[in-house]
Amino acid sequence: QVQLVESGGGLVQAGGSLRLSCVASGRTSSNYAMGWFRQAPGKEREFVAGANWRGGNTDYADSVKGRFTISRDNAKNTVYLQMNSLKPEDTAVYYCAARLMISSVVPRGGYGYWGQGTQVTVSS
């Protein structure tokens, strides 16, 4: 089992920055891929960013590429999502997720472990 706890959400003006954190506990290891997802009101949950630490690969949704960065602090079992140049359309609940890796490709689905989510609101 893996437990995930997100933090760092909040209210920010358009153009601003936020850094989300996801602390993992339980059966964590470098064999897990980590992902960030978001869900806006009335919309389906969507992939935002992911990382496959074994291969050092990362992947980003086109809508956030160049603005968001996923990173990890192994010593703290923490994954971060640095969000810059935020836009109102980035407003959503952001979720951290984990799954076992099966290849070097960063998965965009099949995540079995989820955090409780953290709200990000970007005002115009």
mmCIF file of N, CA and C in Angstrom:
data_model
loop_
_atom_site.group_PDB
_atom_site.id
_atom_site.type_symbol
_atom_site.label_atom_id
_atom_site.label_comp_id
_atom_site.label_asym_id
_atom_site.label_seq_id
_atom_site.Cartn_x
_atom_site.Cartn_y
_atom_site.Cartn_z
ATOM 1 N N GLN A 1 0.828 -1.189 0.000
ATOM 2 C CA GLN A 1 0.000 0.000 0.000
ATOM 3 C C GLN A 1 0.871 1.251 0.000
ATOM 4 N N VAL A 2 0.377 2.261 -0.671
ATOM 5 C CA VAL A 2 1.054 3.549 -0.727
ATOM 6 C C VAL A 2 0.056 4.619 -0.307
ATOM 7 N N GLN A 3 0.476 5.482 0.583
ATOM 8 C CA GLN A 3 -0.354 6.602 0.999
ATOM 9 C C GLN A 3 0.257 7.892 0.449
ATOM 10 N N LEU A 4 -0.600 8.743 -0.068
ATOM 11 C CA LEU A 4 -0.164 9.991 -0.681
ATOM 12 C C LEU A 4 -0.924 11.162 -0.060
ATOM 13 N N VAL A 5 -0.193 12.204 0.283
ATOM 14 C CA VAL A 5 -0.809 13.395 0.867
ATOM 15 C C VAL A 5 -0.292 14.624 0.130
ATOM 16 N N GLU A 6 -1.219 15.356 -0.509
ATOM 17 C CA GLU A 6 -0.845 16.565 -1.242
ATOM 18 C C GLU A 6 -0.987 17.794 -0.360
ATOM 19 N N SER A 7 -0.243 18.819 -0.724
ATOM 20 C CA SER A 7 -0.375 20.128 -0.078
ATOM 21 C C SER A 7 0.154 21.178 -1.039
ATOM 22 N N GLY A 8 -0.084 22.429 -0.702
ATOM 23 C CA GLY A 8 0.475 23.522 -1.477
ATOM 24 C C GLY A 8 -0.506 24.256 -2.358
ATOM 25 N N GLY A 9 -1.745 23.792 -2.402
ATOM 26 C CA GLY A 9 -2.723 24.490 -3.207
ATOM 27 C C GLY A 9 -3.098 25.823 -2.593
ATOM 28 N N GLY A 10 -3.843 26.610 -3.351
ATOM 29 C CA GLY A 10 -4.275 27.906 -2.836
ATOM 30 C C GLY A 10 -4.814 28.777 -3.936
ATOM 31 N N LEU A 11 -4.965 30.051 -3.605
ATOM 32 C CA LEU A 11 -5.477 31.049 -4.541
ATOM 33 C C LEU A 11 -4.318 31.906 -5.023
ATOM 34 N N VAL A 12 -4.218 32.072 -6.325
ATOM 35 C CA VAL A 12 -3.134 32.856 -6.907
ATOM 36 C C VAL A 12 -3.665 33.619 -8.107
ATOM 37 N N GLN A 13 -3.079 34.756 -8.396
ATOM 38 C CA GLN A 13 -3.478 35.525 -9.564
ATOM 39 C C GLN A 13 -2.855 34.933 -10.829
ATOM 40 N N ALA A 14 -3.510 35.188 -11.931
ATOM 41 C CA ALA A 14 -2.978 34.729 -13.212
ATOM 42 C C ALA A 14 -1.551 35.258 -13.400
ATOM 43 N N GLY A 15 -0.687 34.374 -13.907
ATOM 44 C CA GLY A 15 0.715 34.720 -14.063
ATOM 45 C C GLY A 15 1.572 34.343 -12.877
ATOM 46 N N GLY A 16 0.944 33.983 -11.790
ATOM 47 C CA GLY A 16 1.670 33.624 -10.581
ATOM 48 C C GLY A 16 2.130 32.181 -10.580
ATOM 49 N N SER A 17 2.701 31.774 -9.444
ATOM 50 C CA SER A 17 3.267 30.435 -9.310
ATOM 51 C C SER A 17 2.798 29.766 -8.027
ATOM 52 N N LEU A 18 2.758 28.459 -8.060
ATOM 53 C CA LEU A 18 2.503 27.636 -6.881
ATOM 54 C C LEU A 18 3.352 26.382 -6.997
ATOM 55 N N ARG A 19 3.700 25.825 -5.849
ATOM 56 C CA ARG A 19 4.383 24.538 -5.847
ATOM 57 C C ARG A 19 3.577 23.549 -5.011
ATOM 58 N N LEU A 20 3.145 22.499 -5.648
ATOM 59 C CA LEU A 20 2.422 21.436 -4.952
ATOM 60 C C LEU A 20 3.408 20.378 -4.480
ATOM 61 N N SER A 21 3.111 19.805 -3.333
ATOM 62 C CA SER A 21 3.938 18.736 -2.782
ATOM 63 C C SER A 21 3.086 17.497 -2.572
ATOM 64 N N CYS A 22 3.705 16.347 -2.704
ATOM 65 C CA CYS A 22 3.018 15.071 -2.478
ATOM 66 C C CYS A 22 3.978 14.183 -1.688
ATOM 67 N N VAL A 23 3.628 13.930 -0.444
ATOM 68 C CA VAL A 23 4.447 13.077 0.408
ATOM 69 C C VAL A 23 3.923 11.653 0.331
ATOM 70 N N ALA A 24 4.812 10.735 0.000
ATOM 71 C CA ALA A 24 4.446 9.330 -0.128
ATOM 72 C C ALA A 24 4.930 8.546 1.074
ATOM 73 N N SER A 25 4.110 7.621 1.537
ATOM 74 C CA SER A 25 4.505 6.743 2.636
ATOM 75 C C SER A 25 3.977 5.344 2.347
ATOM 76 N N GLY A 26 4.478 4.388 3.101
ATOM 77 C CA GLY A 26 4.076 3.007 2.871
ATOM 78 C C GLY A 26 5.105 2.299 2.013
ATOM 79 N N ARG A 27 4.659 1.505 1.083
ATOM 80 C CA ARG A 27 5.557 0.715 0.254
ATOM 81 C C ARG A 27 6.051 1.534 -0.937
ATOM 82 N N THR A 28 6.774 2.591 -0.622
ATOM 83 C CA THR A 28 7.284 3.446 -1.688
ATOM 84 C C THR A 28 8.643 2.956 -2.141
ATOM 85 N N SER A 29 8.945 3.129 -3.380
ATOM 86 C CA SER A 29 10.249 2.752 -3.912
ATOM 87 C C SER A 29 10.428 3.416 -5.260
ATOM 88 N N SER A 30 11.632 3.244 -5.803
ATOM 89 C CA SER A 30 11.888 3.814 -7.126
ATOM 90 C C SER A 30 11.176 3.036 -8.217
ATOM 91 N N ASN A 31 10.462 1.974 -7.859
ATOM 92 C CA ASN A 31 9.724 1.205 -8.859
ATOM 93 C C ASN A 31 8.347 1.795 -9.153
ATOM 94 N N TYR A 32 8.040 2.903 -8.533
ATOM 95 C CA TYR A 32 6.750 3.528 -8.755
ATOM 96 C C TYR A 32 6.886 4.734 -9.672
ATOM 97 N N ALA A 33 5.944 4.846 -10.586
ATOM 98 C CA ALA A 33 5.794 6.073 -11.358
ATOM 99 C C ALA A 33 4.863 6.997 -10.586
ATOM 100 N N MET A 34 5.128 8.289 -10.661
ATOM 101 C CA MET A 34 4.298 9.276 -9.969
ATOM 102 C C MET A 34 3.659 10.193 -10.988
ATOM 103 N N GLY A 35 2.431 10.543 -10.732
ATOM 104 C CA GLY A 35 1.739 11.425 -11.655
ATOM 105 C C GLY A 35 0.949 12.486 -10.929
ATOM 106 N N TRP A 36 0.708 13.571 -11.615
ATOM 107 C CA TRP A 36 -0.188 14.624 -11.154
ATOM 108 C C TRP A 36 -1.359 14.705 -12.126
ATOM 109 N N PHE A 37 -2.539 14.765 -11.567
ATOM 110 C CA PHE A 37 -3.769 14.880 -12.338
ATOM 111 C C PHE A 37 -4.560 16.064 -11.797
ATOM 112 N N ARG A 38 -5.535 16.517 -12.561
ATOM 113 C CA ARG A 38 -6.410 17.575 -12.071
ATOM 114 C C ARG A 38 -7.817 17.365 -12.579
ATOM 115 N N GLN A 39 -8.755 17.908 -11.825
ATOM 116 C CA GLN A 39 -10.154 17.830 -12.208
ATOM 117 C C GLN A 39 -10.823 19.156 -11.921
ATOM 118 N N ALA A 40 -11.295 19.782 -12.973
ATOM 119 C CA ALA A 40 -12.032 21.033 -12.851
ATOM 120 C C ALA A 40 -13.523 20.729 -12.720
ATOM 121 N N PRO A 41 -14.298 21.651 -12.163
ATOM 122 C CA PRO A 41 -15.740 21.421 -12.003
ATOM 123 C C PRO A 41 -16.405 21.099 -13.333
ATOM 124 N N GLY A 42 -17.170 20.020 -13.352
ATOM 125 C CA GLY A 42 -17.901 19.637 -14.549
ATOM 126 C C GLY A 42 -17.065 18.967 -15.615
ATOM 127 N N LYS A 43 -15.795 18.727 -15.325
ATOM 128 C CA LYS A 43 -14.909 18.100 -16.307
ATOM 129 C C LYS A 43 -14.345 16.796 -15.761
ATOM 130 N N GLU A 44 -13.842 15.982 -16.667
ATOM 131 C CA GLU A 44 -13.213 14.734 -16.257
ATOM 132 C C GLU A 44 -11.796 15.014 -15.739
ATOM 133 N N ARG A 45 -11.339 14.098 -14.912
ATOM 134 C CA ARG A 45 -9.974 14.210 -14.420
ATOM 135 C C ARG A 45 -9.005 13.997 -15.586
ATOM 136 N N GLU A 46 -7.954 14.800 -15.608
ATOM 137 C CA GLU A 46 -7.013 14.717 -16.712
ATOM 138 C C GLU A 46 -5.576 14.630 -16.209
ATOM 139 N N PHE A 47 -4.752 13.999 -17.004
ATOM 140 C CA PHE A 47 -3.329 13.886 -16.726
ATOM 141 C C PHE A 47 -2.674 15.248 -16.886
ATOM 142 N N VAL A 48 -1.781 15.577 -15.960
ATOM 143 C CA VAL A 48 -1.055 16.845 -16.014
ATOM 144 C C VAL A 48 0.435 16.593 -16.254
ATOM 145 N N ALA A 49 1.029 15.756 -15.412
ATOM 146 C CA ALA A 49 2.465 15.489 -15.507
ATOM 147 C C ALA A 49 2.758 14.162 -14.851
ATOM 148 N N GLY A 50 3.826 13.517 -15.295
ATOM 149 C CA GLY A 50 4.214 12.248 -14.704
ATOM 150 C C GLY A 50 5.700 12.038 -14.827
ATOM 151 N N ALA A 51 6.203 11.130 -14.005
ATOM 152 C CA ALA A 51 7.636 10.840 -14.011
ATOM 153 C C ALA A 51 7.879 9.367 -13.750
ATOM 154 N N ASN A 52 8.815 8.837 -14.486
ATOM 155 C CA ASN A 52 9.246 7.457 -14.340
ATOM 156 C C ASN A 52 10.685 7.530 -13.874
ATOM 157 N N TRP A 53 10.860 7.368 -12.557
ATOM 158 C CA TRP A 53 12.168 7.654 -11.995
ATOM 159 C C TRP A 53 13.232 6.670 -12.426
ATOM 160 N N ARG A 54 12.820 5.485 -12.755
ATOM 161 C CA ARG A 54 13.812 4.492 -13.148
ATOM 162 C C ARG A 54 14.528 4.931 -14.417
ATOM 163 N N GLY A 55 13.742 5.432 -15.347
ATOM 164 C CA GLY A 55 14.343 5.850 -16.610
ATOM 165 C C GLY A 55 14.666 7.322 -16.665
ATOM 166 N N GLY A 56 14.262 8.032 -15.616
ATOM 167 C CA GLY A 56 14.487 9.474 -15.618
ATOM 168 C C GLY A 56 13.619 10.201 -16.623
ATOM 169 N N ASN A 57 12.515 9.590 -17.005
ATOM 170 C CA ASN A 57 11.633 10.208 -17.998
ATOM 171 C C ASN A 57 10.518 11.000 -17.341
ATOM 172 N N THR A 58 10.147 12.072 -17.990
ATOM 173 C CA THR A 58 8.994 12.851 -17.571
ATOM 174 C C THR A 58 8.084 13.081 -18.768
ATOM 175 N N ASP A 59 6.842 13.408 -18.467
ATOM 176 C CA ASP A 59 5.858 13.643 -19.520
ATOM 177 C C ASP A 59 4.905 14.707 -19.023
ATOM 178 N N TYR A 60 4.431 15.538 -19.922
ATOM 179 C CA TYR A 60 3.534 16.629 -19.574
ATOM 180 C C TYR A 60 2.398 16.724 -20.573
ATOM 181 N N ALA A 61 1.259 17.103 -20.077
ATOM 182 C CA ALA A 61 0.163 17.429 -20.971
ATOM 183 C C ALA A 61 0.546 18.665 -21.782
ATOM 184 N N ASP A 62 0.067 18.726 -23.004
ATOM 185 C CA ASP A 62 0.406 19.863 -23.862
ATOM 186 C C ASP A 62 0.011 21.180 -23.228
ATOM 187 N N SER A 63 -1.066 21.184 -22.485
ATOM 188 C CA SER A 63 -1.587 22.428 -21.912
ATOM 189 C C SER A 63 -0.680 23.014 -20.831
ATOM 190 N N VAL A 64 0.228 22.215 -20.277
ATOM 191 C CA VAL A 64 1.094 22.707 -19.206
ATOM 192 C C VAL A 64 2.563 22.662 -19.571
ATOM 193 N N LYS A 65 2.874 22.110 -20.712
ATOM 194 C CA LYS A 65 4.271 21.951 -21.115
ATOM 195 C C LYS A 65 4.953 23.318 -21.175
ATOM 196 N N GLY A 66 6.131 23.394 -20.576
ATOM 197 C CA GLY A 66 6.871 24.651 -20.538
ATOM 198 C C GLY A 66 6.512 25.533 -19.355
ATOM 199 N N ARG A 67 5.442 25.208 -18.662
ATOM 200 C CA ARG A 67 5.024 26.007 -17.487
ATOM 201 C C ARG A 67 5.127 25.205 -16.189
ATOM 202 N N PHE A 68 4.878 23.918 -16.250
ATOM 203 C CA PHE A 68 4.896 23.060 -15.066
ATOM 204 C C PHE A 68 6.114 22.149 -15.106
ATOM 205 N N THR A 69 6.630 21.828 -13.919
ATOM 206 C CA THR A 69 7.767 20.917 -13.813
ATOM 207 C C THR A 69 7.535 19.941 -12.668
ATOM 208 N N ILE A 70 7.702 18.659 -12.963
ATOM 209 C CA ILE A 70 7.593 17.634 -11.931
ATOM 210 C C ILE A 70 8.996 17.265 -11.479
ATOM 211 N N SER A 71 9.162 17.116 -10.165
ATOM 212 C CA SER A 71 10.471 16.765 -9.624
ATOM 213 C C SER A 71 10.279 15.940 -8.359
ATOM 214 N N ARG A 72 11.414 15.459 -7.821
ATOM 215 C CA ARG A 72 11.314 14.545 -6.682
ATOM 216 C C ARG A 72 12.471 14.750 -5.735
ATOM 217 N N ASP A 73 12.201 14.623 -4.449
ATOM 218 C CA ASP A 73 13.218 14.609 -3.404
ATOM 219 C C ASP A 73 13.168 13.235 -2.756
ATOM 220 N N ASN A 74 14.103 12.357 -3.113
ATOM 221 C CA ASN A 74 14.070 10.985 -2.617
ATOM 222 C C ASN A 74 14.206 10.927 -1.106
ATOM 223 N N ALA A 75 15.031 11.789 -0.561
ATOM 224 C CA ALA A 75 15.268 11.759 0.882
ATOM 225 C C ALA A 75 14.006 12.068 1.668
ATOM 226 N N LYS A 76 13.107 12.832 1.065
ATOM 227 C CA LYS A 76 11.872 13.220 1.739
ATOM 228 C C LYS A 76 10.670 12.441 1.228
ATOM 229 N N ASN A 77 10.894 11.510 0.292
ATOM 230 C CA ASN A 77 9.774 10.766 -0.317
ATOM 231 C C ASN A 77 8.690 11.721 -0.807
ATOM 232 N N THR A 78 9.126 12.772 -1.416
ATOM 233 C CA THR A 78 8.202 13.833 -1.832
ATOM 234 C C THR A 78 8.351 14.113 -3.318
ATOM 235 N N VAL A 79 7.220 14.288 -3.970
ATOM 236 C CA VAL A 79 7.171 14.682 -5.375
ATOM 237 C C VAL A 79 6.566 16.070 -5.444
ATOM 238 N N TYR A 80 7.107 16.894 -6.302
ATOM 239 C CA TYR A 80 6.654 18.277 -6.421
ATOM 240 C C TYR A 80 6.086 18.544 -7.814
ATOM 241 N N LEU A 81 5.213 19.512 -7.864
ATOM 242 C CA LEU A 81 4.759 20.038 -9.142
ATOM 243 C C LEU A 81 4.902 21.554 -9.060
ATOM 244 N N GLN A 82 5.913 22.063 -9.717
ATOM 245 C CA GLN A 82 6.125 23.507 -9.778
ATOM 246 C C GLN A 82 5.281 24.059 -10.915
ATOM 247 N N MET A 83 4.408 24.991 -10.603
ATOM 248 C CA MET A 83 3.488 25.543 -11.595
ATOM 249 C C MET A 83 3.760 27.025 -11.747
ATOM 250 N N ASN A 84 4.200 27.412 -12.919
ATOM 251 C CA ASN A 84 4.501 28.812 -13.221
ATOM 252 C C ASN A 84 3.558 29.331 -14.289
ATOM 253 N N SER A 85 3.498 30.623 -14.405
ATOM 254 C CA SER A 85 2.652 31.273 -15.422
ATOM 255 C C SER A 85 1.237 30.703 -15.397
ATOM 256 N N LEU A 86 0.674 30.648 -14.223
ATOM 257 C CA LEU A 86 -0.637 30.035 -14.067
ATOM 258 C C LEU A 86 -1.725 30.828 -14.776
ATOM 259 N N LYS A 87 -2.693 30.081 -15.282
ATOM 260 C CA LYS A 87 -3.813 30.668 -16.020
ATOM 261 C C LYS A 87 -5.117 30.291 -15.309
ATOM 262 N N PRO A 88 -6.168 31.067 -15.513
ATOM 263 C CA PRO A 88 -7.454 30.711 -14.901
ATOM 264 C C PRO A 88 -7.906 29.297 -15.260
ATOM 265 N N GLU A 89 -7.580 28.847 -16.438
ATOM 266 C CA GLU A 89 -7.990 27.498 -16.845
ATOM 267 C C GLU A 89 -7.215 26.390 -16.126
ATOM 268 N N ASP A 90 -6.211 26.758 -15.345
ATOM 269 C CA ASP A 90 -5.517 25.774 -14.516
ATOM 270 C C ASP A 90 -6.270 25.506 -13.209
ATOM 271 N N THR A 91 -7.314 26.253 -12.961
ATOM 272 C CA THR A 91 -8.097 26.068 -11.745
ATOM 273 C C THR A 91 -8.705 24.673 -11.709
ATOM 274 N N ALA A 92 -8.432 23.960 -10.628
ATOM 275 C CA ALA A 92 -8.898 22.573 -10.499
ATOM 276 C C ALA A 92 -8.457 22.025 -9.146
ATOM 277 N N VAL A 93 -8.968 20.845 -8.835
ATOM 278 C CA VAL A 93 -8.403 20.076 -7.729
ATOM 279 C C VAL A 93 -7.292 19.213 -8.320
ATOM 280 N N TYR A 94 -6.122 19.309 -7.713
ATOM 281 C CA TYR A 94 -4.963 18.576 -8.203
ATOM 282 C C TYR A 94 -4.717 17.356 -7.320
ATOM 283 N N TYR A 95 -4.484 16.219 -7.981
ATOM 284 C CA TYR A 95 -4.278 14.956 -7.295
ATOM 285 C C TYR A 95 -2.912 14.379 -7.632
ATOM 286 N N CYS A 96 -2.292 13.818 -6.637
ATOM 287 C CA CYS A 96 -1.065 13.057 -6.813
ATOM 288 C C CYS A 96 -1.446 11.587 -6.914
ATOM 289 N N ALA A 97 -0.726 10.834 -7.743
ATOM 290 C CA ALA A 97 -1.043 9.426 -7.935
ATOM 291 C C ALA A 97 0.233 8.620 -8.108
ATOM 292 N N ALA A 98 0.145 7.322 -7.821
ATOM 293 C CA ALA A 98 1.293 6.442 -7.952
ATOM 294 C C ALA A 98 0.861 5.099 -8.520
ATOM 295 N N ARG A 99 1.772 4.465 -9.229
ATOM 296 C CA ARG A 99 1.538 3.132 -9.752
ATOM 297 C C ARG A 99 2.878 2.473 -10.005
ATOM 298 N N LEU A 100 2.877 1.164 -10.013
ATOM 299 C CA LEU A 100 4.084 0.440 -10.341
ATOM 300 C C LEU A 100 4.445 0.672 -11.807
ATOM 301 N N MET A 101 5.729 0.795 -12.051
ATOM 302 C CA MET A 101 6.184 0.982 -13.422
ATOM 303 C C MET A 101 6.320 -0.370 -14.107
ATOM 304 N N ILE A 102 5.961 -0.418 -15.379
ATOM 305 C CA ILE A 102 6.093 -1.661 -16.139
ATOM 306 C C ILE A 102 7.015 -1.485 -17.340
ATOM 307 N N SER A 103 7.420 -0.255 -17.591
ATOM 308 C CA SER A 103 8.339 0.018 -18.684
ATOM 309 C C SER A 103 8.977 1.374 -18.410
ATOM 310 N N SER A 104 9.799 1.834 -19.337
ATOM 311 C CA SER A 104 10.430 3.133 -19.174
ATOM 312 C C SER A 104 9.527 4.278 -19.609
ATOM 313 N N VAL A 105 8.385 3.950 -20.164
ATOM 314 C CA VAL A 105 7.453 4.973 -20.629
ATOM 315 C C VAL A 105 6.676 5.520 -19.437
ATOM 316 N N VAL A 106 6.510 6.812 -19.387
ATOM 317 C CA VAL A 106 5.724 7.422 -18.317
ATOM 318 C C VAL A 106 4.247 7.134 -18.573
ATOM 319 N N PRO A 107 3.586 6.468 -17.656
ATOM 320 C CA PRO A 107 2.180 6.134 -17.877
ATOM 321 C C PRO A 107 1.268 7.334 -17.652
ATOM 322 N N ARG A 108 0.223 7.413 -18.439
ATOM 323 C CA ARG A 108 -0.787 8.452 -18.261
ATOM 324 C C ARG A 108 -2.066 7.879 -17.656
ATOM 325 N N GLY A 109 -2.095 6.589 -17.396
ATOM 326 C CA GLY A 109 -3.262 5.955 -16.798
ATOM 327 C C GLY A 109 -2.863 4.755 -15.968
ATOM 328 N N GLY A 110 -3.868 4.103 -15.392
ATOM 329 C CA GLY A 110 -3.619 2.902 -14.626
ATOM 330 C C GLY A 110 -3.098 3.141 -13.229
ATOM 331 N N TYR A 111 -3.232 4.366 -12.735
ATOM 332 C CA TYR A 111 -2.746 4.676 -11.391
ATOM 333 C C TYR A 111 -3.713 4.110 -10.349
ATOM 334 N N GLY A 112 -3.163 3.426 -9.349
ATOM 335 C CA GLY A 112 -3.992 2.780 -8.351
ATOM 336 C C GLY A 112 -3.997 3.451 -7.000
ATOM 337 N N TYR A 113 -3.058 4.341 -6.776
ATOM 338 C CA TYR A 113 -2.966 5.036 -5.494
ATOM 339 C C TYR A 113 -3.158 6.529 -5.733
ATOM 340 N N TRP A 114 -4.005 7.121 -4.901
ATOM 341 C CA TRP A 114 -4.355 8.524 -5.079
ATOM 342 C C TRP A 114 -4.343 9.269 -3.749
ATOM 343 N N GLY A 115 -3.979 10.538 -3.830
ATOM 344 C CA GLY A 115 -4.100 11.399 -2.666
ATOM 345 C C GLY A 115 -5.498 11.989 -2.589
ATOM 346 N N GLN A 116 -5.704 12.831 -1.595
ATOM 347 C CA GLN A 116 -7.033 13.400 -1.366
ATOM 348 C C GLN A 116 -7.291 14.637 -2.216
ATOM 349 N N GLY A 117 -6.257 15.196 -2.806
ATOM 350 C CA GLY A 117 -6.415 16.357 -3.664
ATOM 351 C C GLY A 117 -6.177 17.665 -2.936
ATOM 352 N N THR A 118 -5.754 18.664 -3.695
ATOM 353 C CA THR A 118 -5.552 20.006 -3.163
ATOM 354 C C THR A 118 -6.081 21.009 -4.184
ATOM 355 N N GLN A 119 -6.822 22.006 -3.707
ATOM 356 C CA GLN A 119 -7.478 22.950 -4.599
ATOM 357 C C GLN A 119 -6.495 24.024 -5.055
ATOM 358 N N VAL A 120 -6.496 24.270 -6.358
ATOM 359 C CA VAL A 120 -5.740 25.375 -6.956
ATOM 360 C C VAL A 120 -6.738 26.276 -7.667
ATOM 361 N N THR A 121 -6.746 27.544 -7.292
ATOM 362 C CA THR A 121 -7.636 28.513 -7.905
ATOM 363 C C THR A 121 -6.807 29.663 -8.448
ATOM 364 N N VAL A 122 -6.969 29.932 -9.737
ATOM 365 C CA VAL A 122 -6.230 31.009 -10.396
ATOM 366 C C VAL A 122 -7.227 32.084 -10.808
ATOM 367 N N SER A 123 -7.066 33.263 -10.264
ATOM 368 C CA SER A 123 -7.975 34.362 -10.569
ATOM 369 C C SER A 123 -7.442 35.176 -11.737
ATOM 370 N N SER A 124 -8.351 35.725 -12.503
ATOM 371 C CA SER A 124 -7.956 36.520 -13.684
ATOM 372 C C SER A 124 -7.774 37.973 -13.331
#
